[in-house]
Short mmCIF file of C-alpha atoms and ligand atoms in Angstrom, two decimals:
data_model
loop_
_atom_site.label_atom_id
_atom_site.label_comp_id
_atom_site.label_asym_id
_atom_site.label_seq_id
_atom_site.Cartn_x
_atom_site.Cartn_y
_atom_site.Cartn_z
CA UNK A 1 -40.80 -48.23 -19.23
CA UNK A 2 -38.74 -48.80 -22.56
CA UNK A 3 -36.40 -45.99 -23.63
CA UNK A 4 -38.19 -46.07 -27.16
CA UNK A 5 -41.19 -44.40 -25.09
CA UNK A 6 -39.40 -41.37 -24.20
CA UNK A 7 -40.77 -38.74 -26.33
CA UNK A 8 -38.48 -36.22 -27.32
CA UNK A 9 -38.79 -32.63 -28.57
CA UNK A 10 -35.86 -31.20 -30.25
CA UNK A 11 -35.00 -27.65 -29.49
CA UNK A 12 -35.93 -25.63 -32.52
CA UNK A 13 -33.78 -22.40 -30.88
CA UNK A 14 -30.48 -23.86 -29.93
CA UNK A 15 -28.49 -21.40 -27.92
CA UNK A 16 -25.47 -19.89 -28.21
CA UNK A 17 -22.80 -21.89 -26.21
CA UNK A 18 -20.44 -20.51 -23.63
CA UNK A 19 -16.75 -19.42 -24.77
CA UNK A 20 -14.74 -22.82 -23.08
CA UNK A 21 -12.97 -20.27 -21.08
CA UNK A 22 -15.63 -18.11 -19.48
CA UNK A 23 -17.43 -21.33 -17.94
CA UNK A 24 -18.26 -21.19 -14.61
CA UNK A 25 -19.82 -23.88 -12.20
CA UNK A 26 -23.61 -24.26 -13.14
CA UNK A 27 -24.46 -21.31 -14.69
CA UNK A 28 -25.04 -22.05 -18.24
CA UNK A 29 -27.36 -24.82 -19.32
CA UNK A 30 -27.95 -27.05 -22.24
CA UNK A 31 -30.62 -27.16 -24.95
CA UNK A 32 -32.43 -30.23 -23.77
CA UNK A 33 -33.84 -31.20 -20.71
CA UNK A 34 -35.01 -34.69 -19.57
CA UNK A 35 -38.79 -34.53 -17.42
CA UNK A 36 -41.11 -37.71 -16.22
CA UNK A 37 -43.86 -37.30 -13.84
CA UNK A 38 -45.26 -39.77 -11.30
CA UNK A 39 -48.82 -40.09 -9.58
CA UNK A 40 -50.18 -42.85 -7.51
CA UNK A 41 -52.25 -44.11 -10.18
CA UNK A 42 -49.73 -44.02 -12.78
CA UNK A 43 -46.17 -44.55 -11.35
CA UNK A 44 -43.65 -42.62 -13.14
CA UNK A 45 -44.53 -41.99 -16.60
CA UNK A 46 -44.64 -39.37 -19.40
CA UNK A 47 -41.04 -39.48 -19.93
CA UNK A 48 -39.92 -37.14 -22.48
CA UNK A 49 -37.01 -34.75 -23.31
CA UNK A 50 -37.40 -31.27 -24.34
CA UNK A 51 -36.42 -28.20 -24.84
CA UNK A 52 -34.53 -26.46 -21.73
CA UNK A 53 -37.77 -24.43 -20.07
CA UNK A 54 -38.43 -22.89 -17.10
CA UNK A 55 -41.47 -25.32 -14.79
CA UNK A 56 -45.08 -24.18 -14.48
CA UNK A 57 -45.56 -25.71 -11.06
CA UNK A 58 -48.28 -24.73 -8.35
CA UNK A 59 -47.17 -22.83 -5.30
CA UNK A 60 -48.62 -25.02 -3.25
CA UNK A 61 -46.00 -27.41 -4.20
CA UNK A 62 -45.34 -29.72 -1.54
CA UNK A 63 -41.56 -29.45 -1.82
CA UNK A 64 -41.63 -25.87 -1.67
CA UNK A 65 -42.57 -26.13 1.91
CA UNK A 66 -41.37 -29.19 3.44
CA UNK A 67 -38.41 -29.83 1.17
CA UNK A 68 -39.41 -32.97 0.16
CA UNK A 69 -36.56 -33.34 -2.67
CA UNK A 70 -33.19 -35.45 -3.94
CA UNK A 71 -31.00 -34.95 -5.96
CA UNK A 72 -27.88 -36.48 -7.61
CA UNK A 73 -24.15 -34.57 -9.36
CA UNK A 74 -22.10 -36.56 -12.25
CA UNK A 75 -20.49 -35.97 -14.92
CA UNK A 76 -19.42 -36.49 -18.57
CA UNK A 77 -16.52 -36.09 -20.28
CA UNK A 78 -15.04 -35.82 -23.57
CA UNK A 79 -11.87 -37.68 -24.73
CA UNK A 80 -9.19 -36.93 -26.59
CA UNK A 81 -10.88 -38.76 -29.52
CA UNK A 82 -13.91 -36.78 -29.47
CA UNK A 83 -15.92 -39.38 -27.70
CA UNK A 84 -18.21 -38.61 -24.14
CA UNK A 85 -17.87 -40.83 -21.31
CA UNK A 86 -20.04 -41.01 -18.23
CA UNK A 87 -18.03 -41.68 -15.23
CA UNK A 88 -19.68 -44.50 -12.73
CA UNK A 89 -23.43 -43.36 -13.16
CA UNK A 90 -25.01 -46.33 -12.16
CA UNK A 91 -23.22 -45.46 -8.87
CA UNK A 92 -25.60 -42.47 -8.90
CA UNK A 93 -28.79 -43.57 -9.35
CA UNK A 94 -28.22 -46.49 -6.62
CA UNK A 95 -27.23 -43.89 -4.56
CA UNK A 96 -30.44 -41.91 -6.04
CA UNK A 97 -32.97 -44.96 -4.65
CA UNK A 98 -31.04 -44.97 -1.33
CA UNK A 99 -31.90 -41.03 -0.69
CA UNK A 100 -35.68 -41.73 -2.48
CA UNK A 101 -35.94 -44.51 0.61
CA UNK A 102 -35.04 -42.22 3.16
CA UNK A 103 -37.35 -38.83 1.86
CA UNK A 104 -40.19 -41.60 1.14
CA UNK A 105 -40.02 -40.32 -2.61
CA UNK A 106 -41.16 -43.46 -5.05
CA UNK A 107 -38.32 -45.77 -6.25
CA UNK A 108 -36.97 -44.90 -9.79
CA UNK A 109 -36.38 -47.82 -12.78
CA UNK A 110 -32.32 -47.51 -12.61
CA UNK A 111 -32.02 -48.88 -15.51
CA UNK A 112 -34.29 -46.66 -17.66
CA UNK A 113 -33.18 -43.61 -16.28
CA UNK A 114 -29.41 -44.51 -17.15
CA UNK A 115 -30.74 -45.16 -21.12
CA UNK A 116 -32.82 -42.04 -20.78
CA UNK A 117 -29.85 -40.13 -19.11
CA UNK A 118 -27.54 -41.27 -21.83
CA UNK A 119 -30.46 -40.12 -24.60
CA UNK A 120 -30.36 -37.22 -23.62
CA UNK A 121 -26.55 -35.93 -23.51
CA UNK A 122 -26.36 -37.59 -26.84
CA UNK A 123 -28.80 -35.56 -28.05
CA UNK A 124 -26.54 -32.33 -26.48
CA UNK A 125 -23.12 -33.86 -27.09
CA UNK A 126 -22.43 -30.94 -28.57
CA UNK A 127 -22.31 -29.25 -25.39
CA UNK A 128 -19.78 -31.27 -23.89
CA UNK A 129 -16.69 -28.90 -23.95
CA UNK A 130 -13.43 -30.51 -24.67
CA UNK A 131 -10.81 -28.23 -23.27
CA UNK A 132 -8.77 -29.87 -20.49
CA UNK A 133 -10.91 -29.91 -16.99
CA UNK A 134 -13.50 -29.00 -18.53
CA UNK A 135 -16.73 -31.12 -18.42
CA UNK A 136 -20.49 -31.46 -18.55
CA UNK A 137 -21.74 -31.26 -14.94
CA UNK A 138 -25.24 -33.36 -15.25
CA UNK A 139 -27.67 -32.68 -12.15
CA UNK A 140 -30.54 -35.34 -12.22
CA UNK A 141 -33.48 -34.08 -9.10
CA UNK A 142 -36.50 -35.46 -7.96
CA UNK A 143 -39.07 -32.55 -6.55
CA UNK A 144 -42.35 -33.15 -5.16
CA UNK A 145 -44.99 -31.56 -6.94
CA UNK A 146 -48.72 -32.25 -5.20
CA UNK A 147 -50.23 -28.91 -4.23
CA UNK A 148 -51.07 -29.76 -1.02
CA UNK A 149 -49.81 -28.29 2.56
CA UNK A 150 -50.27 -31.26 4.42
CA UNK A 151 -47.51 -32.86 5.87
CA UNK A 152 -47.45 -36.34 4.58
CA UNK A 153 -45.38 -37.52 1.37
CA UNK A 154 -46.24 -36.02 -1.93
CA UNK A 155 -48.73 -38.27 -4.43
CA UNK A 156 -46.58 -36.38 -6.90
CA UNK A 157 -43.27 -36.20 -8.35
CA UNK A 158 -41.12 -34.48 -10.98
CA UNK A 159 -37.63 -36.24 -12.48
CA UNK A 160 -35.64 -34.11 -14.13
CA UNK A 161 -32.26 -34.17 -15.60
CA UNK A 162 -30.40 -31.09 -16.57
CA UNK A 163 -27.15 -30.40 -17.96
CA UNK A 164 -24.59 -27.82 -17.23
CA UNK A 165 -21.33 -27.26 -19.63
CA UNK A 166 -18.69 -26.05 -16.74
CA UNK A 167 -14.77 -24.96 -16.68
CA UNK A 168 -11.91 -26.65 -15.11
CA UNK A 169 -12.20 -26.36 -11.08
CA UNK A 170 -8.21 -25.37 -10.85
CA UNK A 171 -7.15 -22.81 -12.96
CA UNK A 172 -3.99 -23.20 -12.23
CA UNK A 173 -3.08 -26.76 -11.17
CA UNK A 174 -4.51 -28.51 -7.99
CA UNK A 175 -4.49 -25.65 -5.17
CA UNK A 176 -4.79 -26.47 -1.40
CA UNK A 177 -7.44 -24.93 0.48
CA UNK A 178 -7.97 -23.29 4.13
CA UNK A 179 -10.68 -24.85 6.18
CA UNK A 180 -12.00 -24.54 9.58
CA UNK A 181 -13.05 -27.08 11.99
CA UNK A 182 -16.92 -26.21 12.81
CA UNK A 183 -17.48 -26.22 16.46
CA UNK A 184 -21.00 -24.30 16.73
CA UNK A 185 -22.93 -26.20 13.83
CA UNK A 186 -23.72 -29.65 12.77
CA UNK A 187 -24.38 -30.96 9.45
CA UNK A 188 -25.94 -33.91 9.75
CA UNK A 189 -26.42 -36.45 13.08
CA UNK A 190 -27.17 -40.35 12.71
CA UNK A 191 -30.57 -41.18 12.26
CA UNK A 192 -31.01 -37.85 10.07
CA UNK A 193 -31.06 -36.99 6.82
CA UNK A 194 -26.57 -37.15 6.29
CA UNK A 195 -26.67 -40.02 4.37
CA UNK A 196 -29.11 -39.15 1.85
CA UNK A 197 -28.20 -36.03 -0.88
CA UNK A 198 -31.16 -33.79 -0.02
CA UNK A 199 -31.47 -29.87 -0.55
CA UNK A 200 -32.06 -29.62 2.93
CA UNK A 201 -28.88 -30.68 4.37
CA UNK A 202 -27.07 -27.71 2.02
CA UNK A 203 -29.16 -25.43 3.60
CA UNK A 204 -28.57 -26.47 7.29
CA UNK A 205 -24.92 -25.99 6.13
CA UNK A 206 -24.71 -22.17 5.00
CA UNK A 207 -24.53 -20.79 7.65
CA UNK A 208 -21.18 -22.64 9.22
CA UNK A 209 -19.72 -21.91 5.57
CA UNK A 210 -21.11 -18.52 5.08
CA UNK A 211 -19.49 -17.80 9.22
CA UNK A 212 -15.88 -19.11 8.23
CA UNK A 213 -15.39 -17.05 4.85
CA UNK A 214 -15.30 -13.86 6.07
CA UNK A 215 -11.74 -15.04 7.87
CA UNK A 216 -10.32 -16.31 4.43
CA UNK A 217 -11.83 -20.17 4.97
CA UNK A 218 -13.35 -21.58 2.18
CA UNK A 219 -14.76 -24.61 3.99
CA UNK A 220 -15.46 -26.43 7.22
CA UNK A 221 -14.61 -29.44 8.82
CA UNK A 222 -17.78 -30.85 9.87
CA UNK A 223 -17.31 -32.88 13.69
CA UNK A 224 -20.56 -35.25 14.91
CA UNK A 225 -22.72 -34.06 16.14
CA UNK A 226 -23.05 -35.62 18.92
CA UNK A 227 -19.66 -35.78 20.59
CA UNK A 228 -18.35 -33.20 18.58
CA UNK A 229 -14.73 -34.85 18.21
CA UNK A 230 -15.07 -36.85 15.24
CA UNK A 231 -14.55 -36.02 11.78
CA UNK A 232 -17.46 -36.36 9.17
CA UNK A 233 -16.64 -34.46 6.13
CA UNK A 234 -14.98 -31.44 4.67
CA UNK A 235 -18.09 -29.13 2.99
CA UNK A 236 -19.98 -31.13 0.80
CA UNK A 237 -16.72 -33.49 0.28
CA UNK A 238 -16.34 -36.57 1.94
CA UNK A 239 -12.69 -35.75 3.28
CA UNK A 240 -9.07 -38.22 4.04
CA UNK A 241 -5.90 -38.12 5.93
CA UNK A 242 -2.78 -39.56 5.47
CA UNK A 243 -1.26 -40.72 8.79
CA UNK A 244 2.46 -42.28 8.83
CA UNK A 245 1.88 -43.89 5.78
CA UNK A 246 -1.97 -45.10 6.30
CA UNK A 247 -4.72 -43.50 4.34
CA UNK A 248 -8.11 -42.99 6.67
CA UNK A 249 -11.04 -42.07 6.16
CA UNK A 250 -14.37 -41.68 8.70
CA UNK A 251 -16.44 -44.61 8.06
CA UNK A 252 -19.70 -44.60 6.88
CA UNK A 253 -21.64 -44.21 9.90
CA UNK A 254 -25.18 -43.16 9.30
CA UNK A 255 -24.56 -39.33 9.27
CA UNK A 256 -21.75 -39.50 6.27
CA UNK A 257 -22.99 -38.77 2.12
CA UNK A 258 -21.23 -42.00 0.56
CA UNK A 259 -19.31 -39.87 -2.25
CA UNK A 260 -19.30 -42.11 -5.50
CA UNK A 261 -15.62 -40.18 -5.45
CA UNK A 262 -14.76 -41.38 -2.19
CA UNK A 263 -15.22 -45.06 -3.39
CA UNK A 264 -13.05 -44.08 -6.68
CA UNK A 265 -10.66 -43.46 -4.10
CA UNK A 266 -11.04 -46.27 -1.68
CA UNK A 267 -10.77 -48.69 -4.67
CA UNK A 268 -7.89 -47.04 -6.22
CA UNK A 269 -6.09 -47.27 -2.84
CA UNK A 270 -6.54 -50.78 -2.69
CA UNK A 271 -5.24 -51.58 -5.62
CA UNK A 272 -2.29 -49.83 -5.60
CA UNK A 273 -1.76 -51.79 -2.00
CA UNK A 274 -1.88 -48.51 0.01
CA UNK A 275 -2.97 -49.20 3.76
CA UNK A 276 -6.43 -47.66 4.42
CA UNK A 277 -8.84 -47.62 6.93
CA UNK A 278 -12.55 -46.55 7.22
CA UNK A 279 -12.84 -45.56 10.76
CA UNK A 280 -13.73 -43.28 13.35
CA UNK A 281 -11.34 -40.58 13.47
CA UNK A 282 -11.29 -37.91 15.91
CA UNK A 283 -10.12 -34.17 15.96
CA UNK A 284 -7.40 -35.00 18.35
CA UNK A 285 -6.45 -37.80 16.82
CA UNK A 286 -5.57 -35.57 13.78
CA UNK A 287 -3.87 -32.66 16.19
CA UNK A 288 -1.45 -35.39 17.62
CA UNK A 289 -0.25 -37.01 14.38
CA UNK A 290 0.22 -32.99 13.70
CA UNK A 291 2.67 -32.79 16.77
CA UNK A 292 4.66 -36.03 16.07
CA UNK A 293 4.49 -35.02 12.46
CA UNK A 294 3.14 -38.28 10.72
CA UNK A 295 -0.22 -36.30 9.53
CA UNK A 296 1.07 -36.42 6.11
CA UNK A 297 -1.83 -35.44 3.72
CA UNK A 298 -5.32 -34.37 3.97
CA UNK A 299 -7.83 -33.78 1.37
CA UNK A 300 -11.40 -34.05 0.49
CA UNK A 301 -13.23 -35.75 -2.40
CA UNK A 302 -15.92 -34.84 -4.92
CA UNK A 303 -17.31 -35.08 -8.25
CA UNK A 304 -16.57 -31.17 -9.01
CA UNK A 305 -12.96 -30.81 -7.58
CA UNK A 306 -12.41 -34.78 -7.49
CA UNK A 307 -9.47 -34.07 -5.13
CA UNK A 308 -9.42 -31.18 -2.82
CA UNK A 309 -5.84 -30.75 -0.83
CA UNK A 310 -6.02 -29.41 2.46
CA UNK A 311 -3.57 -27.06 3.22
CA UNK A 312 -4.37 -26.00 6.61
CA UNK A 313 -6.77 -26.34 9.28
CA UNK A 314 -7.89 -24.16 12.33
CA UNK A 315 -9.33 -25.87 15.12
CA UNK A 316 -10.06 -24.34 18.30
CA UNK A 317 -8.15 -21.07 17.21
CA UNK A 318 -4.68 -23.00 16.30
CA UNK A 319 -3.46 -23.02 12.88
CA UNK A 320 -2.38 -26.67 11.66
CA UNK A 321 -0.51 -26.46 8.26
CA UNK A 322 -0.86 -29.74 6.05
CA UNK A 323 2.37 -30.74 4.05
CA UNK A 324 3.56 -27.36 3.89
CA UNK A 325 0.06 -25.94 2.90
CA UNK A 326 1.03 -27.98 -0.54
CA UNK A 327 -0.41 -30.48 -2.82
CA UNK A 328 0.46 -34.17 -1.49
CA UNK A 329 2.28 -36.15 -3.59
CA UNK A 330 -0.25 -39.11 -2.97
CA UNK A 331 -3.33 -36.66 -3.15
CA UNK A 332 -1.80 -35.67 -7.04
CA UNK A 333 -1.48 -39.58 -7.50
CA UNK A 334 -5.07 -40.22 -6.88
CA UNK A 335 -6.30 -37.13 -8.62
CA UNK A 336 -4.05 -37.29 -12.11
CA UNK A 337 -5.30 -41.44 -12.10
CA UNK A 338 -8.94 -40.75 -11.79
CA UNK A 339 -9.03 -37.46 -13.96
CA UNK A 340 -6.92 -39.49 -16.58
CA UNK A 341 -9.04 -41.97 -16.28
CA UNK A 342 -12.18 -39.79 -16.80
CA UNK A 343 -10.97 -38.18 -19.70
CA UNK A 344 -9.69 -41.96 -21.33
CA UNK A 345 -6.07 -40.81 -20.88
CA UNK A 346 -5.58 -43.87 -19.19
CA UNK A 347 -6.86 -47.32 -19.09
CA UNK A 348 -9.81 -47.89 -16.87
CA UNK A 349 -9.42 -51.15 -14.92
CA UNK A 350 -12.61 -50.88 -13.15
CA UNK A 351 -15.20 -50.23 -15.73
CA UNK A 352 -15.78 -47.16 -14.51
CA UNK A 353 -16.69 -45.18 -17.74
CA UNK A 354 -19.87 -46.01 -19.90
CA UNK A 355 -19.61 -44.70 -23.35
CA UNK A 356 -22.14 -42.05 -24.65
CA UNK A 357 -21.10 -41.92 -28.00
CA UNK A 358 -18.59 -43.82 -29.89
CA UNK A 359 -16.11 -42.10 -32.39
CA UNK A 360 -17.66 -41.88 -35.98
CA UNK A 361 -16.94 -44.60 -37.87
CA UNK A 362 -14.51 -44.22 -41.16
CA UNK A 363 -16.23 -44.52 -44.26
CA UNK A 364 -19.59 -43.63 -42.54
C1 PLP B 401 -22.40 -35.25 -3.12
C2 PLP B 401 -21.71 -35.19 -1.80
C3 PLP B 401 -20.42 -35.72 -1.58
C4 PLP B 401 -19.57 -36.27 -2.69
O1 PLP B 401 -20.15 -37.29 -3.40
P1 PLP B 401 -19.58 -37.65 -4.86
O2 PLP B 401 -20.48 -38.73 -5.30
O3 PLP B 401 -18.19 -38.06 -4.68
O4 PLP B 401 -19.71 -36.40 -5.68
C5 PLP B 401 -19.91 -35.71 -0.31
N1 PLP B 401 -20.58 -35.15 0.71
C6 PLP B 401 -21.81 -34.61 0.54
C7 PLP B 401 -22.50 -34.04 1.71
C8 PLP B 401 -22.41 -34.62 -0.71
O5 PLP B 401 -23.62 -34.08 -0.86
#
């Protein structure tokens, strides 16, 4: 498909947009919304952008019942210039076709949906807030739309884009965060659906999260779920530890979301000639470097927090504080280079950032 054959519809009732300072995470949404269908005989086609609408979809829905769905999280920012920036997209739709593979959902054109993706916050720049942290949180899904309650994969599909205006994560500066170590729950085991970013493994997860806050947590350590000793990830972050001067992180191992933020990370850590490791890395592992003292720093790693400090963890009913219960100086490092970097503050050696818009040209 060629991005001139996206149709688009321009919104004839443009909202009202949030105060900067009253955003919250994925609440408010933009004018414009990007839709394409696919069917067996077609493929994916009818591309268009419209006006931000509510779906007219049949009940009998196939993803409504076997949760037959992907979806991906980026986002873009605006400089200090005025221009918007995607950060790593590409990265996201790759990662897009791996999960499509995996919930036997029909490939999607990379390519196209980048040019239609950058179409369409063009179209809303305006949206794109400009205060510091703040940012335009864009949520691209894939639903399955045959009404049909066999189980088998859908003959139909829905891609969507939508885009969400939303605040700065810390309100005041980078803030460490308590987190238990789940030891009733799994998230995800090998061979299952871990790797892929899929409503369904959000759900599974509630319940461990929704257990843990009413004792102050705001997140848990997810173990295997098979031995139950080895770190996976923190939440819905993919999480790292800094151990006598060695940064680690669990490896990908079948059962582990590669976070597009987690490879930010990895490269940065290369290139500044930190020691890291992708590895196995158990519970006890951690607890020991605790009681020698060379667990350093721990954090986890997102697109909406981009760096998450760990201050403490509870495991087994023991308390383990994390550099004091404060911010790392290495976890700062990481998170002031890729923010900066986001936001064009500082140069971007690895071509991360793919312009949206360029600044408006003098005499123009
Ligand atoms: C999305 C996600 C991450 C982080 O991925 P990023 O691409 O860095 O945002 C980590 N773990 C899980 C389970 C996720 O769904």
């Amino acid at each position: 498909m060629e991005v001139q054959s996206i149709q688009v519809e321009k919104n004839t009732a443009p909202k009202e947009k949030p105060m900067t300072d009253q955003l919250e995470f994925g609440r408010a949404f933009t004018d414009h919304m990007f839709v394409m269908d696919y069917s067996d005989e077609l493929g994916w086609h009818n591309a268009k952008i419209q006006p931000y609408q509510p779906l007219s979809i049949d009940p009998s829905s196939m993803v409504f019942h076997y949760g037959q769905s992907v979806f991906e999280g980026l986002k873009a920012f605006r400089t200090e210039s005025g221009e918007v920036q995607l950060f790593r997209p590409t990265k996201n739709f790759e990662r897009m076709n791996k999960s499509n593979e995996r919930l036997v959902i029909p490939e999607i054109d990379e390519e196209f949906v980048l040019q239609a993706l950058i179409k369409l916050v063009e179209i809303d720049k305006d949206w794109v807030p400009g205060a510091d942290g703040t940012s335009l949180y864009i949520r691209p899904f894939i639903i399955a739309t045959e009404p049909f309650l066999g189980v088998a994969p859908s003959r139909n599909y829905k891609f969507i884009i939508i885009l969400s205006p939303v605040g700065s994560y810390y309100k005041e500066g980078i803030d460490p965060v308590k987190i238990a170590v789940e030891s009733k729950f799994v998230r995800a085991v090998k061979g299952g659906t871990g790797e892929a970013k899929t409503g369904g493994n959000y759900a599974a997860g509630l319940k461990g999260q929704e257990d843990v806050a009413k004792d102050g947590y705001s997140q848990v350590l997810w173990l295997d779920g098979v031995d139950r000793k080895y770190i996976e990830e923190v939440g819905s972050m993919n999480v790292f530890f800094k151990i006598n001067g060695e940064v680690i992180t669990p490896a990908l191992n079948g059962s582990i979301l590669p976070g597009v933020t987690r490879d930010s990370v990895l490269q940065l850590l290369q290139h500044w000639n930190i020691p890291v490791s992708e590895r196995r890395v158990s519970m006890q592992e951690l607890a020991d470097a605790h009681a020698d003292g060379t667990l350093e720093e721990a954090f986890g790693s997102g697109t909406a927090a981009v760096i998450s400090p760990i201050g403490l963890l509870c495991w087994d009913g023991k308390d383990y504080h994390i550099n004091n219960g404060e911010t790392g100086e290495l976890s700062k490092k990481i998170y002031d280079t890729i923010t900066g970097i986001q936001y064009g503050k500082l140069e971007d050696p690895f071509n991360w950032n793919i312009q949206v818009t360029q600044k408006a040209k003098v005499n123009q």
